[in-house]
Coordinates of C-alpha atoms in Angstrom, one line a residue:
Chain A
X1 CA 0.0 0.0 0.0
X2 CA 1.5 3.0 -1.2
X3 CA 1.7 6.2 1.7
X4 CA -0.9 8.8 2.3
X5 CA 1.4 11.1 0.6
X6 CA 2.4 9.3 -2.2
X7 CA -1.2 8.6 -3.0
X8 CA -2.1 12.1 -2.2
X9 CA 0.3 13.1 -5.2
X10 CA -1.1 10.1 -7.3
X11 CA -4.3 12.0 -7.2
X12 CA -3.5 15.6 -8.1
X13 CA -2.2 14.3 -11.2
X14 CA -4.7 15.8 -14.1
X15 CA -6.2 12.2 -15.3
X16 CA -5.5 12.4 -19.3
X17 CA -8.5 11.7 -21.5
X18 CA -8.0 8.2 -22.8
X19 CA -9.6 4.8 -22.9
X20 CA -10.2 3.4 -19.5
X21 CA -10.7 -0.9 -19.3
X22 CA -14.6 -1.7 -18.6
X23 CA -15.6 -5.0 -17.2
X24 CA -18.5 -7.0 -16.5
X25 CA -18.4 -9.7 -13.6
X26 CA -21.5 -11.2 -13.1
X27 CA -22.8 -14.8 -11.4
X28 CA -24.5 -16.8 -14.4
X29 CA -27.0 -19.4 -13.4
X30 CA -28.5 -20.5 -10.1
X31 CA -25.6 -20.0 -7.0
X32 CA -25.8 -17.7 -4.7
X33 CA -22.0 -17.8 -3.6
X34 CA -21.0 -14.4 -4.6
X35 CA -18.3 -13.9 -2.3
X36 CA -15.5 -14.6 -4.7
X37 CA -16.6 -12.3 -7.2
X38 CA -17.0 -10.0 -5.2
X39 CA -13.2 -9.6 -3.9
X40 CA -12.4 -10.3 -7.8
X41 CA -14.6 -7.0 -8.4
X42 CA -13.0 -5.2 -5.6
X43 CA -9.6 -7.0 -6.5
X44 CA -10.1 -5.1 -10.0
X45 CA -11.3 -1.9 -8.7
X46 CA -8.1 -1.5 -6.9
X47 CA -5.9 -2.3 -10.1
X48 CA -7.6 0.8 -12.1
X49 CA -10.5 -1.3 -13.9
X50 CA -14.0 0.2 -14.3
X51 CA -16.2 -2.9 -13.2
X52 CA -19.5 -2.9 -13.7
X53 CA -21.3 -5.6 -11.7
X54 CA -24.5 -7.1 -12.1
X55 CA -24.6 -9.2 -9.0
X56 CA -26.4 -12.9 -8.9
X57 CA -28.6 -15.2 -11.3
X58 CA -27.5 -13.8 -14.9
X59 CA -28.9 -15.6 -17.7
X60 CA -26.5 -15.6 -20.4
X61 CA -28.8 -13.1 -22.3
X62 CA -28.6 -11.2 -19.3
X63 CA -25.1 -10.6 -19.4
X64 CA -24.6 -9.9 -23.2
X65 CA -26.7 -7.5 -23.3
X66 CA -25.6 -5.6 -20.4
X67 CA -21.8 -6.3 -22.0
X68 CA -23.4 -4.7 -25.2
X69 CA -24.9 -1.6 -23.0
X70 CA -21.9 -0.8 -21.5
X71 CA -19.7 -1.3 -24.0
X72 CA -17.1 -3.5 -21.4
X73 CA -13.6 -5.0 -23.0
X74 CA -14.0 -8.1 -20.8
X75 CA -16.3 -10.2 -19.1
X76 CA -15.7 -12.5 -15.9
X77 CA -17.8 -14.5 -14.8
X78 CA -18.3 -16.5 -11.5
X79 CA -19.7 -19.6 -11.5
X80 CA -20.2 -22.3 -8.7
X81 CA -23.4 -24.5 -9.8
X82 CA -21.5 -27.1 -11.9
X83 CA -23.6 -25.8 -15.2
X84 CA -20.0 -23.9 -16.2
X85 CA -20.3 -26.7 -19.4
X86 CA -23.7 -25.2 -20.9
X87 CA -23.5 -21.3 -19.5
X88 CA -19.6 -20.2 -20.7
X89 CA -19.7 -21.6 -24.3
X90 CA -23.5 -19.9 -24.7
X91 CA -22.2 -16.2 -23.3
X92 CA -19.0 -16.7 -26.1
X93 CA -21.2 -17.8 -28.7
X94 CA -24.1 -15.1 -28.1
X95 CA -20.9 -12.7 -28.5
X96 CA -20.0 -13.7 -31.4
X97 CA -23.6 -13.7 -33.1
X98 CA -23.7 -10.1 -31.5
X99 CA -20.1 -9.5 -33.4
X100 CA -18.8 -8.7 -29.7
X101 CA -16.5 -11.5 -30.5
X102 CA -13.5 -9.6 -29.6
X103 CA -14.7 -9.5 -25.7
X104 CA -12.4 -11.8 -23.6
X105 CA -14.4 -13.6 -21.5
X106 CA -12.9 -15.4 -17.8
X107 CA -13.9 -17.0 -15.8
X108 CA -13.7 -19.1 -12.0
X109 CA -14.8 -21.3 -10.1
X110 CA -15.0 -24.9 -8.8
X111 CA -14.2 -26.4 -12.4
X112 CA -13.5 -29.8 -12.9
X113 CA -9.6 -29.9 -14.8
X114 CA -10.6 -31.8 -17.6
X115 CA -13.3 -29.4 -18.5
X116 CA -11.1 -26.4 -18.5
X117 CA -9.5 -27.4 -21.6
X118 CA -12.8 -27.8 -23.3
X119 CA -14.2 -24.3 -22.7
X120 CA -11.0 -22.9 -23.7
X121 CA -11.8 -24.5 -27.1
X122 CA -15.4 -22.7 -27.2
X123 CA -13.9 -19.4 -26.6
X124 CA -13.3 -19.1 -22.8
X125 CA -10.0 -17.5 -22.6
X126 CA -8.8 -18.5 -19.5
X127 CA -10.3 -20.5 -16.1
X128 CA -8.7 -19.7 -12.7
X129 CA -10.0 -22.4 -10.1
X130 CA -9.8 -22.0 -6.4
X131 CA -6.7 -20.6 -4.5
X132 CA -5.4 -18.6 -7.3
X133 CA -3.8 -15.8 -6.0
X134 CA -5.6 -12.8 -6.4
X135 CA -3.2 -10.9 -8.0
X136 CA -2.2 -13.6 -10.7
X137 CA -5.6 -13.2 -11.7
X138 CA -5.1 -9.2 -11.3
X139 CA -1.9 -9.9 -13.7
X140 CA -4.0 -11.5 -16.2
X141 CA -6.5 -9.4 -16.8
X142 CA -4.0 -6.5 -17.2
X143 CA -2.6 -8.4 -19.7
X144 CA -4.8 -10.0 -21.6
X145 CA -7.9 -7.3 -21.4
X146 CA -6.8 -4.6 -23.4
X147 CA -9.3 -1.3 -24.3
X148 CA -11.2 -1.7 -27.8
X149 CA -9.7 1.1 -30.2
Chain B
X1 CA -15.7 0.4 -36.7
X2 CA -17.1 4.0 -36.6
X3 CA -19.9 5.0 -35.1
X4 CA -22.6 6.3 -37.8
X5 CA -24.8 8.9 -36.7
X6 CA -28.0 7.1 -38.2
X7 CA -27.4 3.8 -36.7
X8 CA -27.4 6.1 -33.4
X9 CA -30.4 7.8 -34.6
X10 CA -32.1 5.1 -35.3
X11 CA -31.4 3.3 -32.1
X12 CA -28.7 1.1 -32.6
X13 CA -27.7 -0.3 -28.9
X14 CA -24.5 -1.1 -30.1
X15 CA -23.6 1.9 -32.1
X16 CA -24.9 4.1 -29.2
X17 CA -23.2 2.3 -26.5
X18 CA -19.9 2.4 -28.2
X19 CA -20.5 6.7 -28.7
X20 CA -21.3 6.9 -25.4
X21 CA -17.8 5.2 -24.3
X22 CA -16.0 7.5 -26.7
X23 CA -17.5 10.2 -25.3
X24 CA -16.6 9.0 -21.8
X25 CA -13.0 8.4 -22.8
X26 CA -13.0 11.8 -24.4
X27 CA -11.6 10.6 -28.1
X28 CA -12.1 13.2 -30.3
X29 CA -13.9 11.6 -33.1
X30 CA -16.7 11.2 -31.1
X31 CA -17.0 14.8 -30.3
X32 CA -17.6 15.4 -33.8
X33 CA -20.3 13.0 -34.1
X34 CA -21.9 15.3 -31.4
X35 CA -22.0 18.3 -32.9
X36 CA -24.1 16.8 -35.4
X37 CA -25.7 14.6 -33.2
X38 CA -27.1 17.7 -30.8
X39 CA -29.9 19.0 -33.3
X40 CA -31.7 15.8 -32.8
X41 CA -31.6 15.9 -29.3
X42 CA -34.5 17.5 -26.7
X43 CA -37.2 15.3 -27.6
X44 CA -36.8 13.2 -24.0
X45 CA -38.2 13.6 -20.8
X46 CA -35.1 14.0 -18.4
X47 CA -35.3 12.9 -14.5
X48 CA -32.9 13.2 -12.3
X49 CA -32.9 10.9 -8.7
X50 CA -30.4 12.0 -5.9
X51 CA -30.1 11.5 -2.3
X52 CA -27.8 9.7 0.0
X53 CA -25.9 6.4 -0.7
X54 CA -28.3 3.3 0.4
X55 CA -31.9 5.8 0.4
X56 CA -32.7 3.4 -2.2
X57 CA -32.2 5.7 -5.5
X58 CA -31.5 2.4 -8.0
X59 CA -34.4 0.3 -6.3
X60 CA -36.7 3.4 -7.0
X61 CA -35.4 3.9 -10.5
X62 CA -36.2 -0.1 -10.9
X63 CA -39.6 0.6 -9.8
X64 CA -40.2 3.5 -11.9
X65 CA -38.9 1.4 -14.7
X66 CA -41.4 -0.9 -14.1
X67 CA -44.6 1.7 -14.6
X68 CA -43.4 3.3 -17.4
X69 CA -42.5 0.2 -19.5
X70 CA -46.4 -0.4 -18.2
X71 CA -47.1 2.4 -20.4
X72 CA -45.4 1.9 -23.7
X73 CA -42.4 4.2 -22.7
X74 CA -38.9 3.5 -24.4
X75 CA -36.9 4.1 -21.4
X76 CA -33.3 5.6 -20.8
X77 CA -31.4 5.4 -17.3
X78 CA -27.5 6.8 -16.7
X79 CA -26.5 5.2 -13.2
X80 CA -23.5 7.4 -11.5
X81 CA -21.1 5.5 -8.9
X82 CA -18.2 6.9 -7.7
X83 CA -14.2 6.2 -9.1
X84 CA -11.2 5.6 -6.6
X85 CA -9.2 9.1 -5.9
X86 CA -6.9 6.8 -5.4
X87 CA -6.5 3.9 -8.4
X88 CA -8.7 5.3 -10.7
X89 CA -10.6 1.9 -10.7
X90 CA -14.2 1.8 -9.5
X91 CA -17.5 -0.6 -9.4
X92 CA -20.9 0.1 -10.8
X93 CA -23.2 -1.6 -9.2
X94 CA -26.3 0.0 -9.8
X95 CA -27.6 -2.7 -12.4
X96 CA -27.5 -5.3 -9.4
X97 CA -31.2 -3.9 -8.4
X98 CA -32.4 -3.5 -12.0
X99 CA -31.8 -7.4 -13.3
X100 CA -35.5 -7.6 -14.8
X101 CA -35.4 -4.9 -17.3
X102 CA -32.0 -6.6 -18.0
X103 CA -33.3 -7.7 -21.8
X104 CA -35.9 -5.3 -22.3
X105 CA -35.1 -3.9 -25.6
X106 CA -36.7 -0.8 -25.0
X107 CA -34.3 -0.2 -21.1
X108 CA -31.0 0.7 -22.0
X109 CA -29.0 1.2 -18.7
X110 CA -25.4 3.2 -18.9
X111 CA -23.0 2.8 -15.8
X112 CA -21.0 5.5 -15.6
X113 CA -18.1 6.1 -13.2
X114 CA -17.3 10.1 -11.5
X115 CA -13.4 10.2 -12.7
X116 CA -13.1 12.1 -10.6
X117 CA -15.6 14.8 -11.7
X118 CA -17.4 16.9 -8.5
X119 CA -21.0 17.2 -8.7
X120 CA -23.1 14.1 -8.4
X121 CA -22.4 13.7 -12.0
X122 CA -19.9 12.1 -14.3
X123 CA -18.3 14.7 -16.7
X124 CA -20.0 12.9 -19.7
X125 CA -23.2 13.0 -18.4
X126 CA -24.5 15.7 -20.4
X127 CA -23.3 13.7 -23.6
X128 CA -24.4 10.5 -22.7
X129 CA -27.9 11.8 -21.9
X130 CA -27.7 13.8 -24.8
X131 CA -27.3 10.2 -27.1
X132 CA -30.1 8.9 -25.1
X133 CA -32.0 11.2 -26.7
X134 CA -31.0 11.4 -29.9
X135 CA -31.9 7.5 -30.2
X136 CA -35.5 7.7 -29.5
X137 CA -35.6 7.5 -25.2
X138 CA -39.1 9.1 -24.2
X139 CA -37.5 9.5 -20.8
X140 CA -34.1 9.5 -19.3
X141 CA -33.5 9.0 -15.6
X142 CA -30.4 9.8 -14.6
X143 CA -29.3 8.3 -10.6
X144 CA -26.5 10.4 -9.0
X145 CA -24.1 9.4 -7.3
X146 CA -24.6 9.3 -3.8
X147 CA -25.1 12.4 -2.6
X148 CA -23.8 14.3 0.5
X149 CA -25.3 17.7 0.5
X150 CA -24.0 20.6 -2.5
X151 CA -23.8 17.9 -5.0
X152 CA -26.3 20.0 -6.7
X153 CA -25.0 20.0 -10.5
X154 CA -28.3 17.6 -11.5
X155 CA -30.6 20.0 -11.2
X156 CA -30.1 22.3 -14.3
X157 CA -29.8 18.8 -16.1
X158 CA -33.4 17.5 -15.6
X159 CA -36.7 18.6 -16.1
X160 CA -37.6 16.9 -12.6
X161 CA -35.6 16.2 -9.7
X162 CA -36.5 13.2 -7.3
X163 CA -34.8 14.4 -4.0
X164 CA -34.6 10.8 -2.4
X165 CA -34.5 11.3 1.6
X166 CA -35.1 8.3 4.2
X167 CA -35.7 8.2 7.8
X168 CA -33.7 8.8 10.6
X169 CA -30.7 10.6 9.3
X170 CA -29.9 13.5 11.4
X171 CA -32.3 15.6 13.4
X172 CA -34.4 18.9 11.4
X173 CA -31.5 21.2 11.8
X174 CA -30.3 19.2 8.8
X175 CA -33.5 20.0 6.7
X176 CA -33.1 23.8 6.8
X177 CA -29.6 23.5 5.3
X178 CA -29.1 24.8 2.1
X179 CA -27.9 22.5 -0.3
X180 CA -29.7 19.6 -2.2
X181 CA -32.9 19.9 -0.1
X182 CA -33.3 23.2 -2.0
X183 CA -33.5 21.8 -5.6
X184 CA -36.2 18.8 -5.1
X185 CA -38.9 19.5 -7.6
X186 CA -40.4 16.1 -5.2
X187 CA -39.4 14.8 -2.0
X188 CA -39.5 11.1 -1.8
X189 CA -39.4 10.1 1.7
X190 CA -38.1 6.3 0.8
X191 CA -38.4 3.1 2.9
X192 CA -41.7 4.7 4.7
X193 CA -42.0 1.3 6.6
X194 CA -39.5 2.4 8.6
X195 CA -40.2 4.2 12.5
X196 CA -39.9 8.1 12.1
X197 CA -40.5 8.3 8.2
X198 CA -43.7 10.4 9.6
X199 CA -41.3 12.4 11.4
X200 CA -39.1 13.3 8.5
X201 CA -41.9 14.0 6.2
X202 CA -43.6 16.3 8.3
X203 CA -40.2 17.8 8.6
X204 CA -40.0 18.2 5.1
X205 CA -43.4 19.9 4.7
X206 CA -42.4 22.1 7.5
X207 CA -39.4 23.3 5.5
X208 CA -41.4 23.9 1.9
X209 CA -43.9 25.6 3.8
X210 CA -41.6 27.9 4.9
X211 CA -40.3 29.2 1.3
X212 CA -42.4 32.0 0.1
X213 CA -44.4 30.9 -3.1
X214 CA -45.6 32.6 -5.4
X215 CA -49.2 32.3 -7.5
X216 CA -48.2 30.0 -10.3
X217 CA -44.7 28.6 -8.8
X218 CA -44.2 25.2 -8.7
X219 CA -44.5 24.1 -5.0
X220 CA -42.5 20.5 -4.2
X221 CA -44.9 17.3 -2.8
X222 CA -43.4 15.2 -0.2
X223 CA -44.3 11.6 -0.8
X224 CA -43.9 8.7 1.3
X225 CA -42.6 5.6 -0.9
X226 CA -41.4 1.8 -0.2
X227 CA -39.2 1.5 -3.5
X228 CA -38.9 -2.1 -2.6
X229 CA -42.6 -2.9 -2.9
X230 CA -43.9 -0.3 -4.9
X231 CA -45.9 2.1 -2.3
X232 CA -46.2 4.8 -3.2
X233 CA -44.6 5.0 -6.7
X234 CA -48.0 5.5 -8.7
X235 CA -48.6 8.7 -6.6
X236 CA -45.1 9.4 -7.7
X237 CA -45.8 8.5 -10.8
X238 CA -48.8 11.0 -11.0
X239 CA -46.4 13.5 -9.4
X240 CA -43.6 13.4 -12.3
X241 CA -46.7 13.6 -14.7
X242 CA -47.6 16.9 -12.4
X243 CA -44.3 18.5 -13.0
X244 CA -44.2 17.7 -16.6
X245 CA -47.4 19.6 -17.4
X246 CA -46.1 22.6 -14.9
X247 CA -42.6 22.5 -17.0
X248 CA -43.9 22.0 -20.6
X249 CA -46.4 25.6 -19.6
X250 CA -45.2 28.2 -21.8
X251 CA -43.8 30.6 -19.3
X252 CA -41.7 27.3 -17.4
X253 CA -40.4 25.8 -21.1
X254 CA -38.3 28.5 -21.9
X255 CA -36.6 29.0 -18.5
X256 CA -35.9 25.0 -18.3
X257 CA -33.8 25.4 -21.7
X258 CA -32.5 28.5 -21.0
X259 CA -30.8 26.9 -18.4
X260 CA -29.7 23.4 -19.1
X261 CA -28.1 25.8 -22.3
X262 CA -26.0 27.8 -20.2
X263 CA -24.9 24.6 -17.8
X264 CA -24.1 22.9 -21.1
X265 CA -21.9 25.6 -22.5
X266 CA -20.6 26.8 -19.2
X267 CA -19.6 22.8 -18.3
X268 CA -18.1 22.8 -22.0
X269 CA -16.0 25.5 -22.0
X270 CA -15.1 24.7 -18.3
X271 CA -13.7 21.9 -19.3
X272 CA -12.3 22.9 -22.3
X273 CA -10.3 25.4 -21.0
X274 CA -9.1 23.9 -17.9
X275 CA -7.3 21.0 -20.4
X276 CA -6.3 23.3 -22.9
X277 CA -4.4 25.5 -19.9
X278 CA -3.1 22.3 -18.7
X279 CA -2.1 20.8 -21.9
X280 CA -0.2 24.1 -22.9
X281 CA 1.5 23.9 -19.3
X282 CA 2.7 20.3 -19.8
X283 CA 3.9 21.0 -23.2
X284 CA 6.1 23.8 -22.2
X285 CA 7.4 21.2 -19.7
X286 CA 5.6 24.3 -17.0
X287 CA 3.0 21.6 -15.3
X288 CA 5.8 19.8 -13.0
X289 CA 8.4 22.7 -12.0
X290 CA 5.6 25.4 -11.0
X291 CA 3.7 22.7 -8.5
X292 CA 7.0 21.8 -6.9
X293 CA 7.4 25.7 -7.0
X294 CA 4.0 26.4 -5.2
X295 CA 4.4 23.4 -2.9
X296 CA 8.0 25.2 -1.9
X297 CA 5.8 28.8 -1.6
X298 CA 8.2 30.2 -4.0
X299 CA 5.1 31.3 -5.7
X300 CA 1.2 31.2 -5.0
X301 CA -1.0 29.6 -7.0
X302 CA -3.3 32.8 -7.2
X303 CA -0.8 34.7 -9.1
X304 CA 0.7 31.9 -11.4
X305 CA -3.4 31.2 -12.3
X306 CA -3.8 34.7 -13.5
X307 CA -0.9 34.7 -15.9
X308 CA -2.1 31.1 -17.4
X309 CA -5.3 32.9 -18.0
X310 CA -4.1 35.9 -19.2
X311 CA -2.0 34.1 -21.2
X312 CA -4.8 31.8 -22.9
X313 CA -7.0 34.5 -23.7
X314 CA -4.5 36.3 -25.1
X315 CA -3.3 33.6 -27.2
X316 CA -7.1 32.8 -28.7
X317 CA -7.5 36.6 -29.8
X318 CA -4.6 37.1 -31.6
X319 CA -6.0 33.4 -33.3
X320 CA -2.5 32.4 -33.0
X321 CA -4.0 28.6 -32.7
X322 CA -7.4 29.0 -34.7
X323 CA -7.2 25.9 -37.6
X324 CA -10.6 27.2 -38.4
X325 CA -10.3 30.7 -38.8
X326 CA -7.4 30.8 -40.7
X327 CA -9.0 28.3 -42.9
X328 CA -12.0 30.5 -43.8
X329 CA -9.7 33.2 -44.1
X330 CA -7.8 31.2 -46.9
X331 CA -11.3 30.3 -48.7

């Protein structure tokens, strides 16, 4: 944590115009456990990212079309219920029918290893499963997510 | 891609939601797109909903939502949540109580973060509001950020402003303050259920009563509401409706532009200038050495201010940077 001062002089810095990151994290389907995204949201926030969160029971139309509202360069998702198999692949595909395709979407939760491969081949760039470190994920998303021109 | 002003127009979610972003991150091409864009704009009904953080402005927006989809309205909300002084980072979190009109074709909802803009407002406001508009919104409610007491900046942006107030904070002393209780056009006294929402309304009442009124002006209803149910929201409904009609009169219409003009140019040119002083600073390689130079009291800010302004204005009259006039002098 950087001193009172030092932040102090962060903030009297005039902020340039410029594009700022946007992300959606959401909960798709039916779990209520929104804990973890929550410290992934706050995680975020603290790194710089503008996160807009929708909060519990997202349908995946629910999320695309907020992700096509707000105009978001990423999308993580949270998901807990075991239906990560049917709901990941159906937010990537109703991307790409939207020609959003160029949204990255994450994603965590208690996924089984052998079906991490398989979402990554329907689009899902990247699975973190329990006890990641917060700020590999952090890391990630800085590198990966990257403002639309 | 770029944005096409008749996809916007013509209500393009897409095309809209990607202006509104350029507008937010300032890119310049967007800016263009609207200067043309403005003419088409002023056709939408514009609310604005402000009060304290947790009085329950989203779940009331929600809830409005919900009667005037009931009525055929095509329905626009901006939602305003603070950014980090500190990372720049922040979380919008105001579409967490407005999940059901989350695929209604005709709710478009915009999260917008401060950046560290004062006010209750983002600095894009005014342009995103204005896009709403342009693509076809009959009405526009726009949440503040939560509210203290002088975030006050709304009120020249809406036709009618929701002053959201709940129970039990702070005894009447705090009602006869000056500040935000001064521009409700309707005092929502929100989460009614609660023990002393009585007591705070008839506070509220007291204070209105006490501004001299005269015949014809517009005098501010306090209503009791339970956004999470739905009391109390057709009566607030019928009060919005009220306001409209006293607005849209004549003698009110003109006033009501007359002054969201001015807070448009004036919050234009504010901004303008203050980047224009700041980018000619920073290219002179000026920004840096002069803070450290104030910071040491070498100088005062006061006087180093008045030569930067000096300075700019000087610098526009002569037209020493004006691409467009010299161009129509060249024609």
């Amino acid at each position: 944590m950087a001193s009172a001062l030092a932040r102090s002089r962060e903030t009297t810095k005039e902020r340039k115009p410029g594009r700022k990151v946007r992300i959606l994290i959401g909960k798709p389907g039916l779990d209520g456990h929104d804990r973890g995204a929550k410290i992934i949201a706050r995680a975020l926030r603290d790194a710089g990212f503008e996160i807009i969160y929708t909060g519990l029971h997202q349908t995946p139309e629910m999320i695309v079309s907020a992700a096509a509202q707000e105009d978001v360069d990423g999308i993580g998702l949270s998901i807990l219920s075991g239906a990560h198999n049917y709901l990941l692949p159906r937010i990537v595909e109703m991307l790409r029918e939207k020609k959003m395709g160029n949204v990255v979407v994450f994603g965590g939760g208690i996924i089984p290893d052998e079906d991490i491969p398989k979402l990554k081949r329907k689009g899902v760039d990247r699975m973190f499963t329990p006890g990641t470190p917060l700020q590999e994920i952090v890391e990630y998303v800085r590198e990966r997510v990257k403002p639309r021109k | 891609m770029a944005v096409s002003l008749k996809d916007v127009l013509g209500g393009d979610v897409r095309s809209a939601a990607r202006l509104m972003r350029d507008l937010d991150d300032e890119i310049p091409a967007a800016n263009r797109l609207l200067k043309r864009l403005y003419k088409h704009t002023g056709r939408a009904y514009i609310v604005g909903i402000t009060g304290a953080p947790g009085s329950g402005k989203s779940t009331l927006v929600d809830t409005l939502t919900d009667h005037l989809r009931g009525q055929g309205k095509n329905v626009g909300i901006v939602a305003i949540d603070p950014t980090s002084p500190f990372t720049g980072g922040a979380i919008l979190g105001d579409r967490i109580r407005m999940q059901k009109h989350a695929i209604d074709d005709k709710v478009f909802i915009r999260s917008l973060a401060t950046r560290g803009h004062l006010g209750g407002l983002s600095k894009s406001t005014i342009d995103i509001v204005n896009v709403m508009d342009a693509m076809g919104k009959d009405i526009i409610l726009i949440e503040t950020v939560g509210v203290g007491q002088d975030e006050v900046e709304i009120v020249k942006v809406a036709h009618t402003n929701l002053v959201v107030v709940v129970p039990g904070l702070g005894d009447d002393i705090q009602a006869i303050k000056a500040g935000i209780l001064e521009i409700a056009d309707i005092f929502v006294v929100n989460k009614s259920d609660r023990e002393g929402a009585d007591k705070t309304r008839r506070e509220l009442e007291t204070m209105v009563a006490m501004n001299e009124y005269r015949k014809g002006d517009w005098v501010p209803p306090v209503l009791p509401a339970v956004a999470q149910t739905g009391a109390g929201v057709a009566e607030l409904m019928e009060a919005i409706e009220g306001h409209r009609k006293f607005i849209y009169l004549e003698e009110n219409l003109g006033q009501y532009q007359a002054g969201k003009a001015r807070v448009e140019l004036l919050e234009i040119l504010k901004k303008k200038l203050v980047e224009k002083a700041v980018d000619d600073l920073e290219r002179h390689g000026l920004l840096e050495p002069i803070i450290e130079e104030i910071a040491r009291k070498k100088t005062d800010p006061y006087s180093i201010v008045e030569k930067v302004v000096d300075h700019s204005f000087a610098f526009h009259l002569i037209g020493g940077n004006d691409r467009t006039g010299s161009k129509r002098k060249k024609t």
